[in-house]
PDB file with one MODEL, atoms N, CA, C and O in Angstrom:
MODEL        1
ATOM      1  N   UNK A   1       0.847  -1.156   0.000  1.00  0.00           N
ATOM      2  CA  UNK A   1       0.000   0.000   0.000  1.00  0.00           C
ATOM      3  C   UNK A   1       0.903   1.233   0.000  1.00  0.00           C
ATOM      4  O   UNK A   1       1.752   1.341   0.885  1.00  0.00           O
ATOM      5  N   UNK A   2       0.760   2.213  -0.991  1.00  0.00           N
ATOM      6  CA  UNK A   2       1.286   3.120  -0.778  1.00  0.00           C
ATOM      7  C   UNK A   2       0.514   4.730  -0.598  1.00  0.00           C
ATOM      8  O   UNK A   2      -0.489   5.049  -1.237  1.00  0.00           O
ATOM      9  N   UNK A   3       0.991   5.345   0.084  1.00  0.00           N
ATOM     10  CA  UNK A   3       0.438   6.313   0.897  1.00  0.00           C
ATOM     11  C   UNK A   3       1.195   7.946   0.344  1.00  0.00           C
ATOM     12  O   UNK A   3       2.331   8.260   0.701  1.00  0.00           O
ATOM     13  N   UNK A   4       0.616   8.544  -0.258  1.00  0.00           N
ATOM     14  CA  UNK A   4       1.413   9.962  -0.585  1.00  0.00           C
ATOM     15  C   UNK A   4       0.938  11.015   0.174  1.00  0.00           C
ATOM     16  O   UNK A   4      -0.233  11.169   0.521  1.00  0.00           O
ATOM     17  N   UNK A   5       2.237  12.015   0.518  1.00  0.00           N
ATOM     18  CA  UNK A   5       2.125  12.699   1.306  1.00  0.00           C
ATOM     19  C   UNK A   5       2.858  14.197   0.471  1.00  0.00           C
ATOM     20  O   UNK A   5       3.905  14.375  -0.152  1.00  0.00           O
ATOM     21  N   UNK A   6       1.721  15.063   0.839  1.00  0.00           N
ATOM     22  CA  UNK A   6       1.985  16.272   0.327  1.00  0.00           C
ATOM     23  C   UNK A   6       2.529  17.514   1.489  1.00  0.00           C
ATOM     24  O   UNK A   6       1.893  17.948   2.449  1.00  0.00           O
ATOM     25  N   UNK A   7       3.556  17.798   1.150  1.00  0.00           N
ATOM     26  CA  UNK A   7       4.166  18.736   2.682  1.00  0.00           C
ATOM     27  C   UNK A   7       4.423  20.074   1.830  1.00  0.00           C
ATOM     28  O   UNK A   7       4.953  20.113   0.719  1.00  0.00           O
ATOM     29  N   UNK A   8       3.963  21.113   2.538  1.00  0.00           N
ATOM     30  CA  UNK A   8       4.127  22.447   1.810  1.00  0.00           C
ATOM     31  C   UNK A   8       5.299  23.248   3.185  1.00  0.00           C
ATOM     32  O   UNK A   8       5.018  23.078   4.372  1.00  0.00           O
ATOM     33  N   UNK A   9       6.132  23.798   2.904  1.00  0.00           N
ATOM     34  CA  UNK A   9       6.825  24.841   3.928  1.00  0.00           C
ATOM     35  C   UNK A   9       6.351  26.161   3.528  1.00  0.00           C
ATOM     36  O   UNK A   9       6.125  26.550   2.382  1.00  0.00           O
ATOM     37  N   UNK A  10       6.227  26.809   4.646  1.00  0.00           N
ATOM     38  CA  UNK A  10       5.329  27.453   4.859  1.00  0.00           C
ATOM     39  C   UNK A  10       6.436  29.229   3.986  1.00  0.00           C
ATOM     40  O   UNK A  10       6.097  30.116   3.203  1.00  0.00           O
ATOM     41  N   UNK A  11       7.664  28.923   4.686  1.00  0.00           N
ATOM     42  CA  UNK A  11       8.829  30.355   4.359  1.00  0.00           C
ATOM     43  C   UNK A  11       9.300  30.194   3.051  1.00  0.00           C
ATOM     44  O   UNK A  11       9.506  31.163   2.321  1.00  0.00           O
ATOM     45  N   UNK A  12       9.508  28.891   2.663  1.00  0.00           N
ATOM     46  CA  UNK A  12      10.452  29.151   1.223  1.00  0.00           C
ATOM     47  C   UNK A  12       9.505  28.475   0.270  1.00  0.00           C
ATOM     48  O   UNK A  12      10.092  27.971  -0.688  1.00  0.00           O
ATOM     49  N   UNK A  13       8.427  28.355   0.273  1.00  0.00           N
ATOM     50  CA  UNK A  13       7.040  28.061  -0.567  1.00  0.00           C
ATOM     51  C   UNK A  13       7.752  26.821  -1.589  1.00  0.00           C
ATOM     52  O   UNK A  13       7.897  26.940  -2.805  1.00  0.00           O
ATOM     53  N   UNK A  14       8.072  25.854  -0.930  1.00  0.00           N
ATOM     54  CA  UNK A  14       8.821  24.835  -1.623  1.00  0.00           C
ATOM     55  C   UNK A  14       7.748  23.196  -1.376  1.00  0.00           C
ATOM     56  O   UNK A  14       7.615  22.679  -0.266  1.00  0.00           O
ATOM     57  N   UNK A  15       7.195  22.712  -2.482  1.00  0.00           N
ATOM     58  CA  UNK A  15       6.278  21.683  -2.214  1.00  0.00           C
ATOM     59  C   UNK A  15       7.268  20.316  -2.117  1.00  0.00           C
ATOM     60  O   UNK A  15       7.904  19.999  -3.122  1.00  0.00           O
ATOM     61  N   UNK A  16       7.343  19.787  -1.303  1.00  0.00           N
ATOM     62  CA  UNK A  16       7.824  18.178  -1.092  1.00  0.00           C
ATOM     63  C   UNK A  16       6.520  17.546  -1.536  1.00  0.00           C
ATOM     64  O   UNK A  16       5.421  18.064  -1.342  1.00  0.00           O
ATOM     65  N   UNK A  17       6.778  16.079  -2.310  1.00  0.00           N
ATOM     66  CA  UNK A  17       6.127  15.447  -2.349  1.00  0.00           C
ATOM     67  C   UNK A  17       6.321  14.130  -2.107  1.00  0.00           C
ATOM     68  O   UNK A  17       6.931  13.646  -3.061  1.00  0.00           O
ATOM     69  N   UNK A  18       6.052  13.212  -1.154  1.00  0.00           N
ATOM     70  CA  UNK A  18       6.427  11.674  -0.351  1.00  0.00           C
ATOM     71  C   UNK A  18       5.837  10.719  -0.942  1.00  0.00           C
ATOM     72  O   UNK A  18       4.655  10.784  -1.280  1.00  0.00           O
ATOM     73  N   UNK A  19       6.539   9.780  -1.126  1.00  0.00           N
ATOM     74  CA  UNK A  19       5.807   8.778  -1.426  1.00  0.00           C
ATOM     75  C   UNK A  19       6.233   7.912  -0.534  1.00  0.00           C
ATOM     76  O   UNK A  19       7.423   7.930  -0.219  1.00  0.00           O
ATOM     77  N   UNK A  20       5.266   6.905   0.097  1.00  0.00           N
ATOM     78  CA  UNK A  20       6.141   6.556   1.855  1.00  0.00           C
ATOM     79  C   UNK A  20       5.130   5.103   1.364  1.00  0.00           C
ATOM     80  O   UNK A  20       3.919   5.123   1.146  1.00  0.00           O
ATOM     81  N   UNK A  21       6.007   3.969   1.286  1.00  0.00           N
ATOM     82  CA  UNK A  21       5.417   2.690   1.402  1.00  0.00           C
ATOM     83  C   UNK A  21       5.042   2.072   2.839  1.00  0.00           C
ATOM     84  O   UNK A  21       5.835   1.590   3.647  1.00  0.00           O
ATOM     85  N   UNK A  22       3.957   2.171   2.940  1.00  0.00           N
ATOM     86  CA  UNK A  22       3.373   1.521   4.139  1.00  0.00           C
ATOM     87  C   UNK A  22       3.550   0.261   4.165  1.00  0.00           C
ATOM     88  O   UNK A  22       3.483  -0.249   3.047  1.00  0.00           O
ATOM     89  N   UNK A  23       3.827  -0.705   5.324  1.00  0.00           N
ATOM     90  CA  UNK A  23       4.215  -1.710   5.434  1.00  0.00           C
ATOM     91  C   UNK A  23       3.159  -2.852   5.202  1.00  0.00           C
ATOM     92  O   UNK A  23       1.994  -2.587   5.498  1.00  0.00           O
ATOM     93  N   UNK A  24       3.477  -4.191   4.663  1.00  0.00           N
ATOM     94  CA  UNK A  24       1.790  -4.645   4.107  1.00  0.00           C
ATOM     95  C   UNK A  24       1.626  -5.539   5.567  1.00  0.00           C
ATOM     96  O   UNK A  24       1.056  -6.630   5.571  1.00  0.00           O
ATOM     97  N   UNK A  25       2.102  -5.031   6.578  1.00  0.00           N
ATOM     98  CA  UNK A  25       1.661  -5.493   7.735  1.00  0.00           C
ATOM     99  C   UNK A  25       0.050  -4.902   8.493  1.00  0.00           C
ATOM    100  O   UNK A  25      -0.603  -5.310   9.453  1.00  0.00           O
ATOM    101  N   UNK A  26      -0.104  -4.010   7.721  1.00  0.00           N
ATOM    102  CA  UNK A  26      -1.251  -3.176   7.904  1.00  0.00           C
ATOM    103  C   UNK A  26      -2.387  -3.996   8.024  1.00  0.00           C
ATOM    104  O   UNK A  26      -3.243  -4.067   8.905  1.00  0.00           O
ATOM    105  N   UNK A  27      -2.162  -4.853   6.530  1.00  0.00           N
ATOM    106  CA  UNK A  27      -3.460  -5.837   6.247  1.00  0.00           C
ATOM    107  C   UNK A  27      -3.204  -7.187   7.814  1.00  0.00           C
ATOM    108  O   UNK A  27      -3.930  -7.327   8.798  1.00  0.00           O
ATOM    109  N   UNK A  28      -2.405  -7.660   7.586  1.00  0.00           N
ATOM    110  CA  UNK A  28      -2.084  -8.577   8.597  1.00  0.00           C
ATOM    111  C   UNK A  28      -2.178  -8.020   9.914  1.00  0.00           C
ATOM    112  O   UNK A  28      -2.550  -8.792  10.798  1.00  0.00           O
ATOM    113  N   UNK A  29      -1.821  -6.405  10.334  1.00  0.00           N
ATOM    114  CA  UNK A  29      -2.248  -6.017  12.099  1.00  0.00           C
ATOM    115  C   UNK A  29      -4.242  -6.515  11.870  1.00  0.00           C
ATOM    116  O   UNK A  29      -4.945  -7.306  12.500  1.00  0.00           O
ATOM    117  N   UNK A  30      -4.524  -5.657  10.765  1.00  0.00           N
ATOM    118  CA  UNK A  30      -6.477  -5.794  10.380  1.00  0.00           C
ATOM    119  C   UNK A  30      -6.742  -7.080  10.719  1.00  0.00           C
ATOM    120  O   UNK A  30      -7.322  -7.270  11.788  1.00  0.00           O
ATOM    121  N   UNK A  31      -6.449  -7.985  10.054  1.00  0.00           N
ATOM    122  CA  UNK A  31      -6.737  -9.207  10.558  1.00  0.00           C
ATOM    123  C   UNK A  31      -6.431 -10.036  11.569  1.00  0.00           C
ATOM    124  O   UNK A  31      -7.034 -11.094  11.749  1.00  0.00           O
ATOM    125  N   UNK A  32      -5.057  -9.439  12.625  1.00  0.00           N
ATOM    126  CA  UNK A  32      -4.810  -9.892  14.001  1.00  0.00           C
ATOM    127  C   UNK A  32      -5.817  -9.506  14.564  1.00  0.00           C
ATOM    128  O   UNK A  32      -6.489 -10.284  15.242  1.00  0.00           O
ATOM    129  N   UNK A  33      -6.201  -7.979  14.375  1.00  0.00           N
ATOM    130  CA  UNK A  33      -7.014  -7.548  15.381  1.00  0.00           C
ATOM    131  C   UNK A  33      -8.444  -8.304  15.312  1.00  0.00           C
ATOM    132  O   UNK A  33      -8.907  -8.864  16.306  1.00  0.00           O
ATOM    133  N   UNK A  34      -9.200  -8.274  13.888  1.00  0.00           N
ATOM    134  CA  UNK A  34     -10.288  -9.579  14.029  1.00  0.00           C
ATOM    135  C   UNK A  34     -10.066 -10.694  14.447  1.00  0.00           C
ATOM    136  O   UNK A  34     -11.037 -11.152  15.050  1.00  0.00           O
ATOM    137  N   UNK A  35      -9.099 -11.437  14.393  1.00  0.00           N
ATOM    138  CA  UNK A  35      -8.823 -12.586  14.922  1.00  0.00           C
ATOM    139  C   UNK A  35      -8.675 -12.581  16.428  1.00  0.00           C
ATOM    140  O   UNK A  35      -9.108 -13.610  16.946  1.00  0.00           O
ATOM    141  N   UNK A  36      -8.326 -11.957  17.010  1.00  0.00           N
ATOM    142  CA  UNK A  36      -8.261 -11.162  18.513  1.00  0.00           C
ATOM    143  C   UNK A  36      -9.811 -11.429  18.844  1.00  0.00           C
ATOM    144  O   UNK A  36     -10.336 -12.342  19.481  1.00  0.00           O
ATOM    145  N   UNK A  37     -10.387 -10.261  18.160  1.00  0.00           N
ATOM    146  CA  UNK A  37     -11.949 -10.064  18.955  1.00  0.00           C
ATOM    147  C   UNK A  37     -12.977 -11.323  18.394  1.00  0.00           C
ATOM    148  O   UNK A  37     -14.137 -11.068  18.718  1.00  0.00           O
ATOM    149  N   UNK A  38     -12.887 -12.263  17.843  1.00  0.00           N
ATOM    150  CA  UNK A  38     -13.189 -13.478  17.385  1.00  0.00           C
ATOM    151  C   UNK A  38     -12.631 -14.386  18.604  1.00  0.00           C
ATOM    152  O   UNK A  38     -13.434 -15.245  18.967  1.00  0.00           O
ATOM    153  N   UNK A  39     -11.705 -14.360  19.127  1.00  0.00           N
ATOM    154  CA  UNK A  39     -11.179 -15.266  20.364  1.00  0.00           C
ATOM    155  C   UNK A  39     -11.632 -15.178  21.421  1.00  0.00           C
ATOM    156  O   UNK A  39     -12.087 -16.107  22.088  1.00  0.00           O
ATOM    157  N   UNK A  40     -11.546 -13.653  21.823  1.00  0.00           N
ATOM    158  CA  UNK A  40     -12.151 -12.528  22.799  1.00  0.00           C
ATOM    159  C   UNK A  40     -13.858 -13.628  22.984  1.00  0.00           C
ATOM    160  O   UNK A  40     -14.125 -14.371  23.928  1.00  0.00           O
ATOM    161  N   UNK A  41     -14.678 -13.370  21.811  1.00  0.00           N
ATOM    162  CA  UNK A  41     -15.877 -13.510  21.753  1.00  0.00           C
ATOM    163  C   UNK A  41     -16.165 -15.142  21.606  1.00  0.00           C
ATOM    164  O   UNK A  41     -17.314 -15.567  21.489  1.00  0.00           O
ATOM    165  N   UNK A  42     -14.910 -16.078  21.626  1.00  0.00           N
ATOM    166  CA  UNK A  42     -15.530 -17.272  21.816  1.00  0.00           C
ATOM    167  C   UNK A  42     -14.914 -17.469  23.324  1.00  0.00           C
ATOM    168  O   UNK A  42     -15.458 -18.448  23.834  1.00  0.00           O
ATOM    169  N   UNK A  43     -13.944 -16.853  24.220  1.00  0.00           N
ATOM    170  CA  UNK A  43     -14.094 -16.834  25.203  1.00  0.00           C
ATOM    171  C   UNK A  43     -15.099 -16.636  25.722  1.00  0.00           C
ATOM    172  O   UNK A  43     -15.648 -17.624  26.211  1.00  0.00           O
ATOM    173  N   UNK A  44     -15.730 -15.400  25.841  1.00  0.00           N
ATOM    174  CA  UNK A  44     -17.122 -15.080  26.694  1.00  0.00           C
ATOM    175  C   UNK A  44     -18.001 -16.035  26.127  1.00  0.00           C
ATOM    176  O   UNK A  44     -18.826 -15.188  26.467  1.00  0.00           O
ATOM    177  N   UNK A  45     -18.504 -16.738  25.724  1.00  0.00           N
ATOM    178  CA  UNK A  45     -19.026 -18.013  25.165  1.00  0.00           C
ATOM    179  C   UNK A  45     -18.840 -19.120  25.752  1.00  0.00           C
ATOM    180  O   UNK A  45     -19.759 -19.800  26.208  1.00  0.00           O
ATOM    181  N   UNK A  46     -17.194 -19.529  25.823  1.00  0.00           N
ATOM    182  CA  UNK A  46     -16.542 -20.733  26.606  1.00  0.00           C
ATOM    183  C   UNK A  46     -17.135 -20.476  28.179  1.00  0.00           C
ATOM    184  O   UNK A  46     -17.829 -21.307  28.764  1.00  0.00           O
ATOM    185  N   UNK A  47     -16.728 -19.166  28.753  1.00  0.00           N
ATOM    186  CA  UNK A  47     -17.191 -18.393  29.841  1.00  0.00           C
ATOM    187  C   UNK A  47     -18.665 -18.905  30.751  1.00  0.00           C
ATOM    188  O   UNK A  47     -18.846 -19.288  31.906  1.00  0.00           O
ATOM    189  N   UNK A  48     -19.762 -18.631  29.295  1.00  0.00           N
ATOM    190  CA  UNK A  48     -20.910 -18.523  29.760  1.00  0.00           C
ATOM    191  C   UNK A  48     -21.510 -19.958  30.112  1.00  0.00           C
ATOM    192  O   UNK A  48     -22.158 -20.379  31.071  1.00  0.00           O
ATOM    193  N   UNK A  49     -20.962 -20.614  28.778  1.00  0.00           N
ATOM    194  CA  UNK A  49     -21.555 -22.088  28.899  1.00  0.00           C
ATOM    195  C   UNK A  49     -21.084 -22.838  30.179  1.00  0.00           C
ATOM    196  O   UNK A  49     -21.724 -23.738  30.723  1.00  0.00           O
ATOM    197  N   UNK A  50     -19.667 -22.265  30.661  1.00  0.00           N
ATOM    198  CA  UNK A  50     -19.069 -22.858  31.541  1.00  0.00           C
ATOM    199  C   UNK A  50     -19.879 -22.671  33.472  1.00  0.00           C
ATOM    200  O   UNK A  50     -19.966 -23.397  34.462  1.00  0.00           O
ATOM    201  N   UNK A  51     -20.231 -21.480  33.151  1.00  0.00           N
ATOM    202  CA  UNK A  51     -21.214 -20.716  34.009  1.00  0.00           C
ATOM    203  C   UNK A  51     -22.739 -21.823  34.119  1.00  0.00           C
ATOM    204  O   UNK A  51     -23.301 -22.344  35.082  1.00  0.00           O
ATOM    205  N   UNK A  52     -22.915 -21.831  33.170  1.00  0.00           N
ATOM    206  CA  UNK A  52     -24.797 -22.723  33.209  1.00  0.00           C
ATOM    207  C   UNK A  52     -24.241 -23.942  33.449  1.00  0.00           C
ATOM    208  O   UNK A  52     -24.773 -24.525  34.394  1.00  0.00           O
ATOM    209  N   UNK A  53     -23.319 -24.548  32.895  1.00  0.00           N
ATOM    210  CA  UNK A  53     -22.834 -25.889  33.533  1.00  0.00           C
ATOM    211  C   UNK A  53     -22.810 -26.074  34.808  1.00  0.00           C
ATOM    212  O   UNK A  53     -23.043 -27.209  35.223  1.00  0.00           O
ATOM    213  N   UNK A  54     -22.549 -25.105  35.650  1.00  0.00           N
ATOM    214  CA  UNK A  54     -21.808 -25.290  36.828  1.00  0.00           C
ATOM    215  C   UNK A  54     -22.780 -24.824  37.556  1.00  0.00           C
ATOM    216  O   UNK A  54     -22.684 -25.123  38.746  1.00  0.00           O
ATOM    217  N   UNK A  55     -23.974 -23.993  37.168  1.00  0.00           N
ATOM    218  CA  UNK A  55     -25.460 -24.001  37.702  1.00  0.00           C
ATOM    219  C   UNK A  55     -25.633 -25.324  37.739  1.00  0.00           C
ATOM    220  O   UNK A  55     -25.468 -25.946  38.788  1.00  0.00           O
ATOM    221  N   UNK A  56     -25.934 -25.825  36.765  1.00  0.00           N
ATOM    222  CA  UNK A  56     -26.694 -27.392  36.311  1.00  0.00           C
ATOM    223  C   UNK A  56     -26.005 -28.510  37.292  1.00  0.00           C
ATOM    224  O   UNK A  56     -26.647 -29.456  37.749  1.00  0.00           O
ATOM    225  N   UNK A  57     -24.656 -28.288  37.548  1.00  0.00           N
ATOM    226  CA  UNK A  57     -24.143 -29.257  38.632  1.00  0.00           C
ATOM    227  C   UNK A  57     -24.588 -29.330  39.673  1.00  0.00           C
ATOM    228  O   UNK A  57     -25.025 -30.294  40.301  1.00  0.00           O
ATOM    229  N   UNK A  58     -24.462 -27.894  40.001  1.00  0.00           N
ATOM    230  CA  UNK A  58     -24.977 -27.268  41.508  1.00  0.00           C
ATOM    231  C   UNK A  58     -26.628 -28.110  42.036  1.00  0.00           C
ATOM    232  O   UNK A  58     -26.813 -28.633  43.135  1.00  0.00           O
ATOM    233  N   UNK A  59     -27.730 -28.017  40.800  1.00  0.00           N
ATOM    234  CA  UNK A  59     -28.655 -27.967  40.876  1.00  0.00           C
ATOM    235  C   UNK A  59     -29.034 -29.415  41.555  1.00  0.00           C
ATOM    236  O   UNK A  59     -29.709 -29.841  42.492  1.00  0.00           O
ATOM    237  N   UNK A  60     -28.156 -29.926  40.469  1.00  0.00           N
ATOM    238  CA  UNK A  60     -28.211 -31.624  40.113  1.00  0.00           C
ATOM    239  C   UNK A  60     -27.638 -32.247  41.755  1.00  0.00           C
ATOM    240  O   UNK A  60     -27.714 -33.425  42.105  1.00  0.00           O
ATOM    241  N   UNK A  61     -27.162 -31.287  42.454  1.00  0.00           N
ATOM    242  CA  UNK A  61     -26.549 -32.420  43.655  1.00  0.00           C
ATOM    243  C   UNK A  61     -27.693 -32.085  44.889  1.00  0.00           C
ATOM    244  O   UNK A  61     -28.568 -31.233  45.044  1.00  0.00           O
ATOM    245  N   UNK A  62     -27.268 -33.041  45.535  1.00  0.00           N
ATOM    246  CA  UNK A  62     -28.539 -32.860  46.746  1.00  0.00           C
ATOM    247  C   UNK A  62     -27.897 -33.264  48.066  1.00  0.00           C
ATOM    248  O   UNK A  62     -27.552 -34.413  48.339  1.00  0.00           O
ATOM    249  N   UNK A  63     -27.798 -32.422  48.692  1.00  0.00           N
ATOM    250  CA  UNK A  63     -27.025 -32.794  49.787  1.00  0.00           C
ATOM    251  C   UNK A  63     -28.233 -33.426  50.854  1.00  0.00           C
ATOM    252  O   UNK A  63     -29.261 -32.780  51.056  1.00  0.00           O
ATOM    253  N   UNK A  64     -27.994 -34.727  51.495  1.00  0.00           N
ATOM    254  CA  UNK A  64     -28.493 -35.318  52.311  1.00  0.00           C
ATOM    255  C   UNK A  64     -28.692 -35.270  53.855  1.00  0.00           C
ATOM    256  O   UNK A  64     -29.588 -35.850  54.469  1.00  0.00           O
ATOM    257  N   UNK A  65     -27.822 -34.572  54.325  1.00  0.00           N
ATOM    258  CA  UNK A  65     -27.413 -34.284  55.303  1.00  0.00           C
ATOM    259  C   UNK A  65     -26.275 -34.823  56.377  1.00  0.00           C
ATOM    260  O   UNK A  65     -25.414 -35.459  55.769  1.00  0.00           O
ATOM    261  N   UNK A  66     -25.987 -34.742  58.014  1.00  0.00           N
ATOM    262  CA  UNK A  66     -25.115 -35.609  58.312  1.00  0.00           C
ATOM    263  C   UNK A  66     -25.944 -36.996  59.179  1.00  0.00           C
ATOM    264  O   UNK A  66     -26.884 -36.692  59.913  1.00  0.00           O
ATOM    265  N   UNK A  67     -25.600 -38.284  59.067  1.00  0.00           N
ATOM    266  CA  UNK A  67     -26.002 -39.503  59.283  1.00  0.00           C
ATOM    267  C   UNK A  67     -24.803 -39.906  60.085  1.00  0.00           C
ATOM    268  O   UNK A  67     -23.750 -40.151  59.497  1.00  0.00           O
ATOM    269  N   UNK A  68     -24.864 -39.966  60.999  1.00  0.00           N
ATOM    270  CA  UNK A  68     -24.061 -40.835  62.057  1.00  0.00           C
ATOM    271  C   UNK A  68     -22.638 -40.665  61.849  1.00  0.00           C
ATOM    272  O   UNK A  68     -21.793 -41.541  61.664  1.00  0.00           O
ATOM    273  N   UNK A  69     -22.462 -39.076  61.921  1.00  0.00           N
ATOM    274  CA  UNK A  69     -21.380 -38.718  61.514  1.00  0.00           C
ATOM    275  C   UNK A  69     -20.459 -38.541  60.232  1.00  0.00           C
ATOM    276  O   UNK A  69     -19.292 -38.181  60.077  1.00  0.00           O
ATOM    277  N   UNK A  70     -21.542 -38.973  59.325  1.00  0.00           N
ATOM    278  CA  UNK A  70     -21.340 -38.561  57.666  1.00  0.00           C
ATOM    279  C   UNK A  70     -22.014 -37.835  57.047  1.00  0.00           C
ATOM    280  O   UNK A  70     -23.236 -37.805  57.192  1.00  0.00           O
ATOM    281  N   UNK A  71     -21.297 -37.003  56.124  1.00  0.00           N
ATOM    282  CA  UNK A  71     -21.791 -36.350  55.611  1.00  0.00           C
ATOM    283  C   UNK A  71     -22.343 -36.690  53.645  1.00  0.00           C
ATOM    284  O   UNK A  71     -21.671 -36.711  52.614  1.00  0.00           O
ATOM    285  N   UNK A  72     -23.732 -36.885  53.890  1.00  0.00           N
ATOM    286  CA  UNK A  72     -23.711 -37.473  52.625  1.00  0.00           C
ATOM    287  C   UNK A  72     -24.095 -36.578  51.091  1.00  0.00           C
ATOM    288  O   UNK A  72     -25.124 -35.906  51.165  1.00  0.00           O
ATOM    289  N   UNK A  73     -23.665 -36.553  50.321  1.00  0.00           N
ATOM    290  CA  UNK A  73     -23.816 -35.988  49.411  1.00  0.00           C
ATOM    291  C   UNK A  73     -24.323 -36.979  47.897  1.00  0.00           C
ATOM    292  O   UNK A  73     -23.733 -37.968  47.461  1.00  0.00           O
ATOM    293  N   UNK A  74     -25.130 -36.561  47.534  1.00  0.00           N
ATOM    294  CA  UNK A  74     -25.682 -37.311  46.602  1.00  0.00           C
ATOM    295  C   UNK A  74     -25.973 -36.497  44.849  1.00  0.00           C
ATOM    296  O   UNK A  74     -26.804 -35.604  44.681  1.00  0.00           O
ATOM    297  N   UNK A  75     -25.109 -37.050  43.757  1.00  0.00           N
ATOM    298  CA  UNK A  75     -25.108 -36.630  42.792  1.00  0.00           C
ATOM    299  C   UNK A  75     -25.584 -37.314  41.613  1.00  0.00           C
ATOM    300  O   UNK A  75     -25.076 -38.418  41.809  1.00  0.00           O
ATOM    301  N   UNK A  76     -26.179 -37.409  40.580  1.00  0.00           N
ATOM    302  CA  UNK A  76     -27.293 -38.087  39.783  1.00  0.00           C
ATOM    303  C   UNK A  76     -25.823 -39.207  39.491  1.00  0.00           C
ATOM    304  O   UNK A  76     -26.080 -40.406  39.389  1.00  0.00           O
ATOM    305  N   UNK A  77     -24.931 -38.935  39.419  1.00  0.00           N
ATOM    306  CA  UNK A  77     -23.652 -39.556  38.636  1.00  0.00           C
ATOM    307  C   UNK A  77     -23.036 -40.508  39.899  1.00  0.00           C
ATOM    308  O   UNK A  77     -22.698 -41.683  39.757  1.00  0.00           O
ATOM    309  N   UNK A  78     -22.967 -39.768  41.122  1.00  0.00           N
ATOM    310  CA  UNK A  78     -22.047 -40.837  42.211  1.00  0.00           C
ATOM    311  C   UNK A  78     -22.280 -40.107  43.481  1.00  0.00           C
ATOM    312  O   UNK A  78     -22.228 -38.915  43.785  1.00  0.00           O
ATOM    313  N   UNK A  79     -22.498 -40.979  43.997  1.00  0.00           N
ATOM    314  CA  UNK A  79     -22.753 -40.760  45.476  1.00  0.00           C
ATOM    315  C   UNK A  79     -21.410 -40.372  46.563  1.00  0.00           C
ATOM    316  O   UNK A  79     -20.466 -41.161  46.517  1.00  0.00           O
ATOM    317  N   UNK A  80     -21.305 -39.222  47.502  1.00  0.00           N
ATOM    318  CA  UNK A  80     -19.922 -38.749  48.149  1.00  0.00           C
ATOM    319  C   UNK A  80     -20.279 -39.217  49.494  1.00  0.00           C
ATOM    320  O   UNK A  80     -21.245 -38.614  49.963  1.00  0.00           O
ATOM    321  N   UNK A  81     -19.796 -40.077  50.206  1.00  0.00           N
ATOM    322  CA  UNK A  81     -19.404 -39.924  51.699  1.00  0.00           C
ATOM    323  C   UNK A  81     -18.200 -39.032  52.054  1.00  0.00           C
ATOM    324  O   UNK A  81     -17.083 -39.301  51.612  1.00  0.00           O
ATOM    325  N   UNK A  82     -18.419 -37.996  52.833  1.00  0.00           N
ATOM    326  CA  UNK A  82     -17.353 -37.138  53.420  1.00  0.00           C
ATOM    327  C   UNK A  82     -17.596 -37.307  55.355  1.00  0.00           C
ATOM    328  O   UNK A  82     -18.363 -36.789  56.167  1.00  0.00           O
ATOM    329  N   UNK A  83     -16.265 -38.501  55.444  1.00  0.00           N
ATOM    330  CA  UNK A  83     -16.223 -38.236  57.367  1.00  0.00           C
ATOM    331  C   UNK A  83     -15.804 -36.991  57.927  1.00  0.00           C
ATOM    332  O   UNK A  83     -14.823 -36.316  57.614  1.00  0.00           O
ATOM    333  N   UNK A  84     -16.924 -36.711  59.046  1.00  0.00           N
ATOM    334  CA  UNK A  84     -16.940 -35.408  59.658  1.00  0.00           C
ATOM    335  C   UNK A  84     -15.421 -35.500  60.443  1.00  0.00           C
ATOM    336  O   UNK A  84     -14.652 -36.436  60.222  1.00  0.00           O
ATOM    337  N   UNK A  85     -15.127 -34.465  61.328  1.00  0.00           N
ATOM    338  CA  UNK A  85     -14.085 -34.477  61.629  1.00  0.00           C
ATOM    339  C   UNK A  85     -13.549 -35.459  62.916  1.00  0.00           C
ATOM    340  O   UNK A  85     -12.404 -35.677  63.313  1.00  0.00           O
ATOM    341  N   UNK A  86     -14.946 -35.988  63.427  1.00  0.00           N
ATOM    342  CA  UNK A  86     -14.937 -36.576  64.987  1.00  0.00           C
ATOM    343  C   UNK A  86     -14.368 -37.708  64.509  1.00  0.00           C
ATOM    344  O   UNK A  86     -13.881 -38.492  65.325  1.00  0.00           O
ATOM    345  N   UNK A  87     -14.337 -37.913  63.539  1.00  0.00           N
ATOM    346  CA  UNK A  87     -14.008 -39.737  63.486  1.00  0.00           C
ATOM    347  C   UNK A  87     -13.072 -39.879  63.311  1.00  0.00           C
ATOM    348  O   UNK A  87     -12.625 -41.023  63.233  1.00  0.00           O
TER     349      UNK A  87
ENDMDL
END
């Protein structure tokens, strides 16, 4: 890409004229940066789903209470015995 640049001085009324090759990294920063906010936006995604999952776990367990010094926890998938501390 090239980019021209017109420079006037202002005292000796002398026109420069530039011709300044822009680097074709330009196109490639454009497309880091979409590729960026494309990642960005399947994070908050990864994020959210990860969020309702972890509702849905929450929901899914049922704590039983303590039984003769256990504490039982009950999950559609596997059942937790956790010994209280007396034992």
């Amino acid at each position: 890409m090239l980019l021209l640049l017109l420079y006037l001085m202002r005292d000796t009324c002398i026109t420069y004229l530039m011709v300044v090759r822009l680097p074709s990294d330009v196109q490639s920063f454009e497309e880091k940066i979409k590729y960026q906010n494309d990642y960005m936006e399947s994070i908050k995604k990864m994020e959210e789903s990860w969020s309702k999952n972890k509702k849905n776990l929450a929901e899914e367990r049922l704590a039983l209470g303590v039984e003769n010094g256990l504490d039982i926890t009950v999950n559609r998938r596997r059942c937790t015995l956790l010994c209280c501390s007396e034992c």
